[in-house]
Short mmCIF file of C-alpha atoms in Angstrom, two decimals:
data_model
loop_
_atom_site.label_atom_id
_atom_site.label_comp_id
_atom_site.label_asym_id
_atom_site.label_seq_id
_atom_site.Cartn_x
_atom_site.Cartn_y
_atom_site.Cartn_z
CA MET X 28 -5.13 -6.40 -1.33
CA GLU X 29 -3.02 -6.29 -4.46
CA THR X 30 -2.72 -9.67 -6.15
CA LYS X 31 0.92 -9.52 -7.13
CA SER X 32 1.62 -12.91 -8.69
CA SER X 33 3.65 -11.48 -11.55
CA MET X 34 5.75 -9.29 -9.30
CA TYR X 35 6.68 -11.93 -6.77
CA LEU X 36 8.30 -14.13 -9.39
CA SER X 37 11.22 -11.71 -9.22
CA LEU X 38 10.54 -9.58 -6.21
CA LEU X 39 13.21 -6.97 -6.45
CA PRO X 40 12.88 -5.00 -9.64
CA LEU X 41 13.23 -1.28 -9.02
CA TRP X 42 14.60 -1.43 -5.52
CA PHE X 43 15.51 2.19 -5.99
CA LEU X 44 11.84 3.29 -6.14
CA CYS X 45 10.98 2.49 -2.56
CA PHE X 46 14.39 3.59 -1.43
CA ILE X 47 13.95 7.03 -2.93
CA ILE X 48 10.30 7.52 -2.04
CA ILE X 49 10.57 6.66 1.63
CA ASN X 50 14.02 8.24 2.02
CA LEU X 51 12.88 11.39 0.30
CA VAL X 52 9.64 11.90 2.12
CA SER X 53 10.82 10.85 5.56
CA SER X 54 14.36 12.15 5.97
CA SER X 55 13.48 15.40 7.65
CA SER X 56 10.23 14.14 9.10
CA SER X 57 12.05 11.97 11.62
CA THR X 58 12.68 15.15 13.59
CA ARG X 59 9.20 16.52 13.18
CA TYR X 60 7.05 14.29 15.33
CA ASP X 61 6.24 15.60 18.76
CA ASP X 62 4.00 12.63 19.54
CA HIS X 63 6.16 9.69 18.53
CA ILE X 64 7.18 7.16 21.17
CA PRO X 65 10.93 6.81 21.77
CA LEU X 66 12.26 3.33 21.15
CA ARG X 67 12.64 1.61 24.51
CA GLU X 68 14.44 -1.45 25.77
CA THR X 69 12.87 -4.82 25.13
CA ASN X 70 11.02 -6.48 27.97
CA GLU X 71 10.20 -10.01 26.81
CA GLU X 72 8.02 -10.64 29.87
CA GLU X 73 5.85 -7.59 29.41
CA ASP X 74 2.26 -8.17 28.27
CA VAL X 75 1.68 -5.34 25.82
CA HIS X 76 -1.91 -4.25 25.35
CA PHE X 77 -3.16 -2.24 22.40
CA PRO X 78 -3.74 1.37 23.48
CA LYS X 79 -7.24 2.74 23.66
CA ASN X 80 -6.83 4.81 20.49
CA PHE X 81 -5.33 1.96 18.44
CA LEU X 82 -7.08 1.65 15.08
CA PHE X 83 -8.54 -1.75 14.25
CA GLY X 84 -9.99 -1.73 10.77
CA THR X 85 -10.54 -3.28 7.38
CA ALA X 86 -9.11 -2.06 4.07
CA SER X 87 -10.46 -1.74 0.54
CA SER X 88 -9.84 0.13 -2.70
CA ALA X 89 -12.17 1.94 -5.08
CA TYR X 90 -11.65 -0.18 -8.19
CA GLN X 91 -11.74 -3.47 -6.33
CA TYR X 92 -14.94 -2.63 -4.43
CA GLU X 93 -17.08 0.12 -5.88
CA GLY X 94 -18.28 -1.00 -9.30
CA ALA X 95 -20.65 1.62 -10.82
CA TYR X 96 -17.89 2.24 -13.32
CA LEU X 97 -19.75 4.82 -15.42
CA SER X 98 -22.36 5.95 -12.89
CA ASP X 99 -23.10 9.53 -11.88
CA GLY X 100 -20.54 11.24 -14.07
CA LYS X 101 -17.56 8.94 -13.58
CA THR X 102 -15.46 8.29 -16.68
CA LEU X 103 -13.13 5.44 -17.55
CA SER X 104 -10.13 4.75 -15.35
CA ASN X 105 -6.94 3.06 -16.49
CA TRP X 106 -8.18 -0.20 -14.96
CA ASP X 107 -11.53 0.03 -16.74
CA VAL X 108 -9.62 0.12 -20.02
CA PHE X 109 -6.99 -2.46 -19.04
CA THR X 110 -9.46 -5.12 -17.91
CA ASN X 111 -11.25 -4.84 -21.24
CA ILE X 112 -8.16 -6.20 -23.04
CA THR X 113 -8.39 -9.92 -23.67
CA GLY X 114 -5.93 -12.00 -21.68
CA LYS X 115 -4.97 -9.41 -19.07
CA ILE X 116 -7.11 -10.83 -16.22
CA ALA X 117 -6.88 -14.48 -15.18
CA ASP X 118 -10.60 -15.21 -15.41
CA GLY X 119 -11.43 -12.57 -18.01
CA SER X 120 -13.34 -10.51 -15.44
CA HIS X 121 -13.38 -6.80 -14.57
CA GLY X 122 -14.46 -4.36 -11.88
CA LYS X 123 -17.47 -2.84 -13.61
CA VAL X 124 -19.67 -4.15 -10.80
CA ALA X 125 -17.07 -5.58 -8.39
CA VAL X 126 -18.92 -6.00 -5.08
CA ASP X 127 -21.14 -2.96 -5.79
CA HIS X 128 -19.85 -1.10 -2.74
CA TYR X 129 -20.89 2.15 -4.47
CA HIS X 130 -24.53 1.28 -3.82
CA ARG X 131 -24.16 -1.17 -0.92
CA TYR X 132 -21.81 0.82 1.30
CA PRO X 133 -24.44 1.32 4.06
CA GLU X 134 -24.83 -2.46 4.33
CA ASP X 135 -21.07 -2.95 4.33
CA LEU X 136 -20.55 -0.25 6.96
CA ASP X 137 -23.13 -2.02 9.11
CA LEU X 138 -20.99 -5.16 8.85
CA MET X 139 -17.96 -3.17 9.98
CA GLU X 140 -19.87 -1.67 12.87
CA ASP X 141 -20.94 -5.14 13.95
CA LEU X 142 -17.30 -6.30 13.84
CA GLY X 143 -16.41 -3.48 16.20
CA VAL X 144 -13.75 -1.87 14.00
CA ASN X 145 -13.04 1.79 14.70
CA SER X 146 -11.49 2.65 11.33
CA TYR X 147 -12.07 1.95 7.64
CA ARG X 148 -9.29 2.39 5.12
CA PHE X 149 -10.61 3.02 1.60
CA SER X 150 -9.53 4.87 -1.51
CA LEU X 151 -11.24 7.46 -3.65
CA SER X 152 -11.79 7.06 -7.37
CA TRP X 153 -9.89 9.89 -9.03
CA ALA X 154 -11.97 9.43 -12.20
CA ARG X 155 -15.16 9.80 -10.17
CA ILE X 156 -14.10 13.18 -8.76
CA LEU X 157 -12.20 14.59 -11.76
CA PRO X 158 -13.33 12.63 -14.82
CA LYS X 159 -10.93 14.51 -17.09
CA GLY X 160 -8.35 15.48 -14.52
CA ARG X 161 -7.55 19.19 -14.47
CA PHE X 162 -8.76 19.39 -18.09
CA GLY X 163 -12.40 19.32 -17.02
CA ASP X 164 -14.75 20.27 -14.23
CA MET X 165 -15.20 18.58 -10.90
CA ASN X 166 -17.89 15.95 -10.90
CA MET X 167 -20.06 17.12 -8.02
CA GLU X 168 -21.99 13.84 -8.01
CA GLY X 169 -18.72 12.15 -7.10
CA ILE X 170 -18.07 14.70 -4.36
CA TYR X 171 -21.59 14.20 -2.99
CA HIS X 172 -21.16 10.44 -3.02
CA TYR X 173 -17.97 10.48 -0.96
CA ASN X 174 -19.46 13.05 1.39
CA ARG X 175 -22.31 10.63 2.04
CA VAL X 176 -19.88 7.74 2.52
CA ILE X 177 -17.70 9.69 4.97
CA ASP X 178 -20.71 10.89 6.93
CA ALA X 179 -22.06 7.34 7.12
CA ILE X 180 -18.69 6.06 8.34
CA LEU X 181 -18.51 8.67 11.09
CA LYS X 182 -22.14 8.08 12.08
CA ARG X 183 -21.18 4.51 13.00
CA GLY X 184 -18.30 5.66 15.18
CA ILE X 185 -15.68 4.63 12.61
CA GLU X 186 -12.67 6.73 11.55
CA PRO X 187 -12.15 7.22 7.79
CA PHE X 188 -8.56 6.48 6.64
CA VAL X 189 -8.43 7.70 3.04
CA THR X 190 -6.02 6.89 0.21
CA LEU X 191 -6.02 9.35 -2.68
CA THR X 192 -5.12 6.79 -5.33
CA HIS X 193 -4.86 3.00 -5.14
CA TYR X 194 -3.50 2.22 -8.65
CA ASP X 195 -6.44 3.76 -10.55
CA ILE X 196 -6.26 7.10 -12.38
CA PRO X 197 -8.46 8.78 -15.01
CA GLN X 198 -7.70 7.23 -18.39
CA GLU X 199 -7.87 10.76 -19.78
CA LEU X 200 -4.42 11.44 -18.32
CA GLU X 201 -2.96 8.41 -20.06
CA TYR X 202 -4.47 9.46 -23.38
CA ARG X 203 -3.38 13.10 -23.10
CA TYR X 204 0.22 12.83 -22.02
CA GLY X 205 1.19 9.35 -20.83
CA SER X 206 0.27 9.78 -17.15
CA TRP X 207 3.21 8.94 -14.85
CA LEU X 208 5.78 9.23 -17.63
CA ASN X 209 5.07 12.94 -17.99
CA PRO X 210 5.91 15.66 -15.41
CA GLN X 211 2.45 17.14 -16.02
CA ILE X 212 1.01 14.42 -13.77
CA ARG X 213 2.32 16.36 -10.77
CA GLU X 214 -0.02 19.25 -11.57
CA ASP X 215 -2.95 16.88 -11.94
CA PHE X 216 -2.27 15.05 -8.69
CA GLU X 217 -1.78 18.30 -6.79
CA HIS X 218 -5.07 19.63 -8.15
CA TYR X 219 -6.88 16.41 -7.26
CA ALA X 220 -5.39 16.24 -3.78
CA GLU X 221 -6.38 19.80 -2.96
CA ILE X 222 -9.98 19.16 -4.00
CA CYS X 223 -10.08 16.15 -1.67
CA PHE X 224 -8.57 18.09 1.23
CA ARG X 225 -11.00 20.95 0.64
CA TYR X 226 -14.18 18.89 0.46
CA PHE X 227 -13.40 16.02 2.84
CA GLY X 228 -10.57 17.15 5.12
CA ASN X 229 -12.81 18.61 7.82
CA ARG X 230 -13.81 15.01 8.62
CA VAL X 231 -10.89 12.91 7.35
CA LYS X 232 -7.97 12.87 9.79
CA PHE X 233 -5.82 10.25 8.04
CA TRP X 234 -4.62 10.67 4.46
CA SER X 235 -2.24 8.59 2.38
CA THR X 236 -1.21 9.87 -1.02
CA PHE X 237 -0.36 6.59 -2.77
CA ASN X 238 -0.90 2.93 -2.14
CA GLU X 239 2.18 0.87 -2.98
CA PRO X 240 3.85 3.03 -5.63
CA ASN X 241 6.61 0.40 -5.68
CA VAL X 242 4.17 -2.23 -6.96
CA GLN X 243 2.50 0.24 -9.30
CA VAL X 244 5.75 1.11 -11.05
CA ILE X 245 7.25 -2.38 -11.05
CA LEU X 246 4.19 -3.97 -12.61
CA GLY X 247 3.14 -1.05 -14.79
CA TYR X 248 6.48 0.02 -16.27
CA ARG X 249 9.00 -2.78 -15.80
CA LYS X 250 7.06 -6.06 -16.09
CA GLY X 251 4.01 -4.63 -17.87
CA THR X 252 1.42 -6.81 -16.15
CA TYR X 253 -0.51 -3.78 -14.80
CA PRO X 254 -1.64 -0.73 -16.78
CA PRO X 255 -0.28 0.99 -18.77
CA SER X 256 1.40 -2.35 -19.62
CA ARG X 257 4.77 -1.01 -20.67
CA CYS X 258 8.00 -3.04 -20.67
CA SER X 259 10.91 -4.11 -22.81
CA LYS X 260 10.53 -7.21 -24.95
CA THR X 261 13.21 -8.96 -22.91
CA VAL X 262 11.24 -8.47 -19.68
CA GLY X 263 7.57 -8.99 -20.54
CA ASN X 264 4.93 -9.28 -23.21
CA CYS X 265 4.46 -5.61 -24.05
CA THR X 266 4.10 -3.79 -27.35
CA ARG X 267 6.02 -0.75 -26.10
CA GLY X 268 8.11 0.53 -23.25
CA ASP X 269 11.60 0.54 -21.74
CA SER X 270 11.95 -1.52 -18.57
CA GLU X 271 15.23 0.16 -17.61
CA ILE X 272 14.40 3.84 -18.09
CA GLU X 273 10.63 4.31 -17.81
CA PRO X 274 10.34 2.99 -14.23
CA LEU X 275 12.86 5.64 -13.17
CA VAL X 276 10.78 8.35 -14.82
CA ALA X 277 7.46 7.12 -13.40
CA ALA X 278 8.95 6.79 -9.92
CA HIS X 279 10.35 10.30 -10.07
CA ASN X 280 6.99 11.75 -11.07
CA ILE X 281 5.21 9.85 -8.29
CA ILE X 282 7.69 11.24 -5.75
CA ARG X 283 7.18 14.79 -7.04
CA SER X 284 3.41 14.33 -6.94
CA HIS X 285 3.53 13.08 -3.35
CA LEU X 286 5.65 16.05 -2.31
CA ALA X 287 3.30 18.48 -4.04
CA ALA X 288 0.27 17.03 -2.26
CA VAL X 289 2.02 17.08 1.12
CA SER X 290 3.08 20.68 0.57
CA ILE X 291 -0.49 21.74 -0.20
CA TYR X 292 -1.79 19.93 2.87
CA ARG X 293 0.90 21.37 5.15
CA THR X 294 0.55 24.96 4.02
CA LYS X 295 -3.21 25.28 3.55
CA TYR X 296 -5.12 22.61 5.45
CA GLN X 297 -3.31 20.67 8.15
CA GLU X 298 -3.26 23.29 10.89
CA GLN X 299 -7.01 23.85 10.71
CA GLN X 300 -8.10 20.30 9.87
CA ARG X 301 -5.63 18.69 12.30
CA GLY X 302 -5.11 15.57 10.23
CA LYS X 303 -2.07 13.50 9.30
CA ILE X 304 -0.67 12.52 5.93
CA GLY X 305 1.57 9.64 4.86
CA ILE X 306 2.26 7.08 2.18
CA VAL X 307 1.62 3.32 2.03
CA MET X 308 4.32 0.91 0.88
CA ASN X 309 4.34 -2.78 0.09
CA ALA X 310 6.81 -4.38 2.52
CA ILE X 311 8.37 -7.83 2.17
CA TRP X 312 10.81 -9.35 4.63
CA PHE X 313 13.86 -11.09 3.17
CA GLU X 314 15.84 -13.93 4.74
CA PRO X 315 19.24 -15.04 3.34
CA VAL X 316 18.99 -18.30 1.41
CA SER X 317 22.19 -19.51 3.11
CA ASP X 318 24.64 -18.54 5.85
CA ALA X 319 27.18 -17.49 3.25
CA LEU X 320 28.30 -13.89 3.66
CA ALA X 321 27.28 -13.03 0.11
CA ASP X 322 23.71 -14.22 0.71
CA ARG X 323 23.49 -12.46 4.08
CA LEU X 324 24.59 -9.26 2.41
CA ALA X 325 22.13 -9.91 -0.40
CA ALA X 326 19.29 -10.15 2.14
CA GLU X 327 20.36 -6.86 3.68
CA ARG X 328 20.63 -5.31 0.23
CA ALA X 329 17.22 -6.65 -0.74
CA GLN X 330 15.56 -5.27 2.37
CA ALA X 331 17.30 -1.96 2.01
CA PHE X 332 16.58 -1.53 -1.68
CA TYR X 333 12.98 -2.69 -1.54
CA LEU X 334 11.74 -0.41 1.24
CA THR X 335 14.37 1.90 2.63
CA CYS X 336 17.78 3.46 2.37
CA GLU X 337 20.64 1.03 2.82
CA ASN X 338 21.85 2.75 5.96
CA CYS X 339 22.02 6.13 7.56
CA ARG X 340 25.24 7.19 5.83
CA PHE X 341 23.49 7.47 2.49
CA LEU X 342 22.99 11.01 1.34
CA ASP X 343 19.38 12.05 1.40
CA PRO X 344 17.91 13.73 -1.70
CA VAL X 345 16.01 16.15 0.51
CA VAL X 346 19.13 17.39 2.28
CA PHE X 347 21.66 17.28 -0.56
CA GLY X 348 19.46 17.79 -3.61
CA ARG X 349 20.57 14.68 -5.46
CA TYR X 350 20.23 10.93 -5.50
CA PRO X 351 22.79 8.93 -3.49
CA ARG X 352 26.23 8.48 -5.07
CA GLU X 353 25.66 4.72 -5.38
CA MET X 354 22.61 5.28 -7.54
CA GLN X 355 24.38 7.86 -9.64
CA GLU X 356 27.18 5.40 -10.31
CA ILE X 357 24.74 2.70 -11.41
CA PHE X 358 22.27 4.80 -13.40
CA GLY X 359 24.30 7.87 -14.29
CA GLU X 360 22.47 10.29 -16.58
CA ASP X 361 19.41 8.05 -16.55
CA LEU X 362 18.48 9.48 -13.13
CA PRO X 363 15.97 12.34 -13.28
CA GLN X 364 16.77 15.41 -11.20
CA PHE X 365 14.74 17.12 -8.50
CA THR X 366 14.03 20.83 -8.71
CA LYS X 367 14.69 23.26 -5.89
CA ASP X 368 10.92 23.56 -5.39
CA ASP X 369 10.64 19.78 -5.00
CA LEU X 370 13.28 19.73 -2.30
CA LYS X 371 11.85 22.77 -0.55
CA SER X 372 8.40 21.16 -0.39
CA SER X 373 9.74 17.92 1.08
CA LYS X 374 10.73 19.28 4.48
CA ASN X 375 7.83 17.64 6.32
CA GLY X 376 7.30 14.74 3.99
CA LEU X 377 5.02 12.50 6.05
CA ASP X 378 3.45 11.94 9.46
CA PHE X 379 3.30 8.15 9.27
CA ILE X 380 4.29 5.21 7.12
CA GLY X 381 1.72 2.65 6.07
CA ILE X 382 3.07 -0.90 5.85
CA ASN X 383 1.33 -3.55 3.74
CA GLN X 384 2.85 -6.81 4.96
CA TYR X 385 1.77 -10.27 3.86
CA THR X 386 4.70 -12.54 3.18
CA SER X 387 8.49 -13.03 3.08
CA ARG X 388 11.12 -14.37 0.69
CA TYR X 389 14.61 -15.82 0.56
CA ALA X 390 17.31 -13.62 -0.95
CA LYS X 391 20.20 -15.02 -3.03
CA ASP X 392 23.23 -13.02 -4.11
CA CYS X 393 23.65 -12.46 -7.84
CA LEU X 394 26.41 -9.90 -7.56
CA HIS X 395 29.20 -12.32 -6.70
CA SER X 396 27.39 -15.52 -7.66
CA ALA X 397 25.80 -16.80 -10.83
CA CYS X 398 21.99 -16.87 -10.92
CA GLU X 399 19.83 -18.86 -13.29
CA PRO X 400 18.68 -17.00 -16.40
CA GLY X 401 15.30 -15.36 -15.99
CA GLN X 402 15.51 -15.41 -12.19
CA GLY X 403 16.21 -11.71 -11.64
CA GLY X 404 19.53 -10.46 -10.38
CA SER X 405 20.11 -7.77 -12.98
CA ARG X 406 20.99 -4.16 -12.32
CA ALA X 407 17.29 -3.31 -12.02
CA GLU X 408 16.74 -6.11 -9.49
CA GLY X 409 19.56 -4.95 -7.27
CA PHE X 410 21.61 -8.05 -8.13
CA VAL X 411 19.42 -10.13 -5.82
CA ASN X 412 17.22 -13.10 -6.66
CA ALA X 413 14.20 -13.41 -4.38
CA ASN X 414 12.47 -16.76 -4.11
CA ALA X 415 10.12 -18.56 -1.76
CA LEU X 416 12.03 -21.86 -1.99
CA LYS X 417 15.24 -23.17 -0.46
CA ASP X 418 16.31 -26.67 -1.47
CA GLY X 419 12.75 -27.23 -2.64
CA LEU X 420 11.23 -26.19 0.69
CA ALA X 421 9.17 -23.04 1.12
CA LEU X 422 9.90 -20.23 3.55
CA GLY X 423 6.87 -20.57 5.77
CA GLU X 424 3.64 -22.38 5.04
CA PRO X 425 2.50 -22.33 1.38
CA THR X 426 -1.05 -21.23 0.56
CA GLY X 427 -3.25 -21.59 -2.48
CA VAL X 428 -1.83 -18.31 -3.84
CA ASP X 429 1.43 -18.64 -5.75
CA TRP X 430 3.21 -15.56 -4.36
CA PHE X 431 2.04 -15.97 -0.80
CA ASN X 432 3.56 -18.01 2.07
CA VAL X 433 2.74 -17.65 5.76
CA TYR X 434 5.75 -16.34 7.69
CA PRO X 435 4.63 -14.25 10.71
CA GLN X 436 8.23 -13.66 11.82
CA GLY X 437 8.52 -11.41 8.78
CA MET X 438 5.88 -9.07 10.20
CA GLU X 439 7.86 -8.50 13.40
CA GLU X 440 11.15 -8.14 11.54
CA MET X 441 9.70 -5.72 9.01
CA LEU X 442 8.11 -3.49 11.64
CA MET X 443 11.32 -3.36 13.66
CA TYR X 444 13.36 -2.63 10.55
CA ALA X 445 11.12 0.32 9.66
CA THR X 446 11.10 1.47 13.30
CA GLU X 447 14.86 1.54 13.61
CA ARG X 448 15.47 3.01 10.16
CA TYR X 449 13.01 5.87 10.62
CA LYS X 450 13.60 6.83 14.26
CA ASN X 451 10.28 5.36 15.33
CA ILE X 452 8.04 7.38 13.07
CA PRO X 453 4.46 6.15 13.64
CA LEU X 454 3.57 3.03 11.67
CA TYR X 455 0.22 1.64 10.58
CA VAL X 456 -0.15 -1.88 9.26
CA THR X 457 -2.43 -0.75 6.47
CA GLU X 458 -2.89 -4.21 4.93
CA ASN X 459 -2.46 -7.77 6.14
CA GLY X 460 -4.61 -10.73 5.20
CA PHE X 461 -4.87 -14.30 4.02
CA GLY X 462 -5.81 -15.29 0.48
CA GLU X 463 -7.31 -18.55 -0.74
CA ASN X 464 -8.10 -19.58 -4.27
CA ASN X 465 -11.61 -20.57 -5.27
CA THR X 466 -10.93 -24.21 -4.43
CA GLY X 467 -10.22 -23.32 -0.81
CA VAL X 468 -12.56 -23.34 2.19
CA LEU X 469 -15.31 -20.79 1.67
CA VAL X 470 -16.77 -20.16 5.14
CA ASN X 471 -14.92 -22.14 7.81
CA ASP X 472 -11.62 -20.40 7.13
CA TYR X 473 -9.51 -21.81 9.95
CA ARG X 474 -6.28 -21.04 8.11
CA ARG X 475 -7.19 -17.35 7.84
CA VAL X 476 -7.89 -17.24 11.59
CA LYS X 477 -4.54 -18.89 12.31
CA TYR X 478 -2.82 -16.45 9.97
CA MET X 479 -4.38 -13.35 11.52
CA SER X 480 -3.67 -14.56 15.03
CA SER X 481 -0.01 -15.29 14.31
CA TYR X 482 0.61 -12.01 12.49
CA LEU X 483 -1.09 -9.96 15.21
CA ASP X 484 1.06 -11.75 17.77
CA ALA X 485 4.10 -10.72 15.73
CA LEU X 486 2.81 -7.14 15.63
CA LYS X 487 2.52 -7.16 19.43
CA ARG X 488 6.06 -8.45 19.76
CA ALA X 489 7.24 -5.46 17.75
CA MET X 490 5.24 -3.16 20.02
CA ARG X 491 6.81 -4.86 23.03
CA LYS X 492 10.20 -3.93 21.59
CA GLY X 493 9.12 -0.31 21.36
CA ALA X 494 7.75 0.07 17.83
CA ASP X 495 5.19 2.88 17.58
CA ILE X 496 2.46 0.95 15.77
CA ARG X 497 -0.89 2.71 15.83
CA GLY X 498 -3.21 0.62 13.72
CA TYR X 499 -3.93 -2.67 11.97
CA PHE X 500 -6.16 -3.06 8.91
CA THR X 501 -7.01 -6.48 7.60
CA TRP X 502 -7.43 -7.08 3.90
CA SER X 503 -10.30 -7.36 3.54
CA LEU X 504 -13.88 -7.14 4.76
CA LEU X 505 -15.18 -8.76 1.56
CA ASP X 506 -13.99 -11.00 -1.23
CA ASN X 507 -13.42 -8.65 -4.16
CA PHE X 508 -11.77 -8.10 -7.53
CA GLU X 509 -8.11 -9.04 -6.99
CA TRP X 510 -6.47 -7.20 -9.88
CA ILE X 511 -4.97 -9.53 -12.52
CA SER X 512 -6.28 -12.57 -10.62
CA GLY X 513 -9.82 -11.30 -11.03
CA TYR X 514 -12.22 -13.17 -8.75
CA THR X 515 -10.11 -16.32 -8.46
CA ILE X 516 -8.63 -15.38 -5.07
CA ARG X 517 -10.59 -14.60 -1.93
CA PHE X 518 -9.35 -12.49 0.98
CA GLY X 519 -12.63 -11.58 2.67
CA LEU X 520 -13.78 -11.97 6.24
CA TYR X 521 -17.13 -12.21 4.44
CA HIS X 522 -17.70 -14.57 1.55
CA VAL X 523 -19.27 -12.88 -1.47
CA ASP X 524 -21.39 -14.76 -3.97
CA PHE X 525 -20.33 -12.93 -7.12
CA ASN X 526 -23.60 -13.84 -8.85
CA THR X 527 -25.95 -12.45 -6.20
CA LEU X 528 -23.42 -10.30 -4.25
CA GLU X 529 -24.74 -11.78 -1.03
CA ARG X 530 -22.32 -11.34 1.90
CA THR X 531 -21.91 -14.29 4.29
CA PRO X 532 -19.72 -14.07 7.40
CA ARG X 533 -16.80 -16.45 7.68
CA LEU X 534 -15.32 -17.83 10.86
CA SER X 535 -12.61 -15.16 10.60
CA ALA X 536 -15.21 -12.40 10.94
CA SER X 537 -16.33 -13.81 14.28
CA TRP X 538 -12.72 -14.27 15.36
CA TYR X 539 -11.75 -10.68 14.48
CA LYS X 540 -14.82 -9.33 16.26
CA ASN X 541 -13.93 -11.26 19.40
CA PHE X 542 -10.27 -10.23 19.16
CA ILE X 543 -11.18 -6.53 18.99
CA PHE X 544 -13.66 -6.88 21.87
CA GLN X 545 -11.11 -8.58 24.11
CA HIS X 546 -8.42 -6.03 23.49
CA ARG X 547 -10.77 -3.12 24.02
CA ALA X 548 -11.75 -4.66 27.34
CA GLN X 549 -8.05 -4.93 28.25
CA SER X 550 -7.53 -1.27 27.37
CA GLN X 551 -10.44 -0.25 29.57
CA ASN X 552 -9.05 -2.30 32.44
CA ASP X 553 -5.68 -0.62 31.98
CA ASP X 554 -7.36 2.79 32.27
CA ALA X 555 -9.37 1.80 35.35
#
């Protein structure tokens, strides 16, 4: 789970990033899927059961879990360097050890097997496989490690669901050419992706290229609270950067990198390996702060800009070779351009969309109304202020985490929005979970159980309406390093003592195990 406290203070910077990424990679793919389920009429009385092949899993990421930060040939990642800067992490911690999943993965996989999950979503450490990117050799110790991990996952009857990069990249690429601000990053990502497909693709059937590129660019290049910590002085506390221009450039290079990886997979590996490839996006549901037309339109604009295209009449970069007219009018010559090769490689841009859904926000219009200074609403925020409060009252139940309120209706709304926008392309809820701060309940986590139950009910309501949802991954199996919040927030089904690294099951672990068991029994009865 990505602790996003700095982003959620003004949730809508860089609406255009998600809009372009998902629009670009999915425009032609909506006609590609032979196995997608047509949207059907709602039957409110129908008791929808999860299908037999539905993926129930847990999710993690390399930097938050692995530790072993310089072991067996791995070099420094951007997060290794960033966490070493005083003041960047809330508790001054880092992921050098994290929860030591690098060495303890057999134990952790045993916990997953006991839970009854049939899939494990995890990311690979780019710096562990290519310590110097394409400027150096492969680190075979890293390849061997992930081979062992994948084999151990499969041995327990669990399906690996692999993300190529979850925020972390080799620091070498930042030093050499500025990573995502330089078009060279496309060559590096393509090279890295092909190595992963070549060495792991015979066993990995689910690939995602990026985890939450919207968050990565917003926090890395607009607000500067994530590496490489670039922003304008008027936006954040950075020593360098341009919060208006650099996010556009970084977003563009991420899109081109995704398309390059998909093209390699399509042309060289997919037919033989018979896997699927997608991208994972952070998804927030927005409710209008009032019934006023301007605020209702602001909520629609917020939802559209944050995840998807505003509506189907927008011109698609894949089809027309340019950004939509509305974006050109706003950003003009600041918009980077796609090459013919980019557009040619985007024809089958993804097989599924991963949705990370935790919380929701109110949306207030700042286009026709005045917003308070410092509350968002600029050109880069889509002229929308997003906030959890209305007349001093929160949208949903507050938690101990500042950016996070419980609003299960947002899960259903978000899944239906994505379903209708993308012609029912398969969806996976790739992250959903409940966070508590260190003063919260450690083992008897009744609020996490209530949260999971209510959000899974919302997911089933979306399925009842015809959404093609094929998996649910809770964040997370273990308490772990939560980015700029360090170890101050806990999302685990298992409590971790960060001194001894002992894992202790919480009530939510037992609940999730029972939930999976019951729904598998229902599926078997349906087949009988």
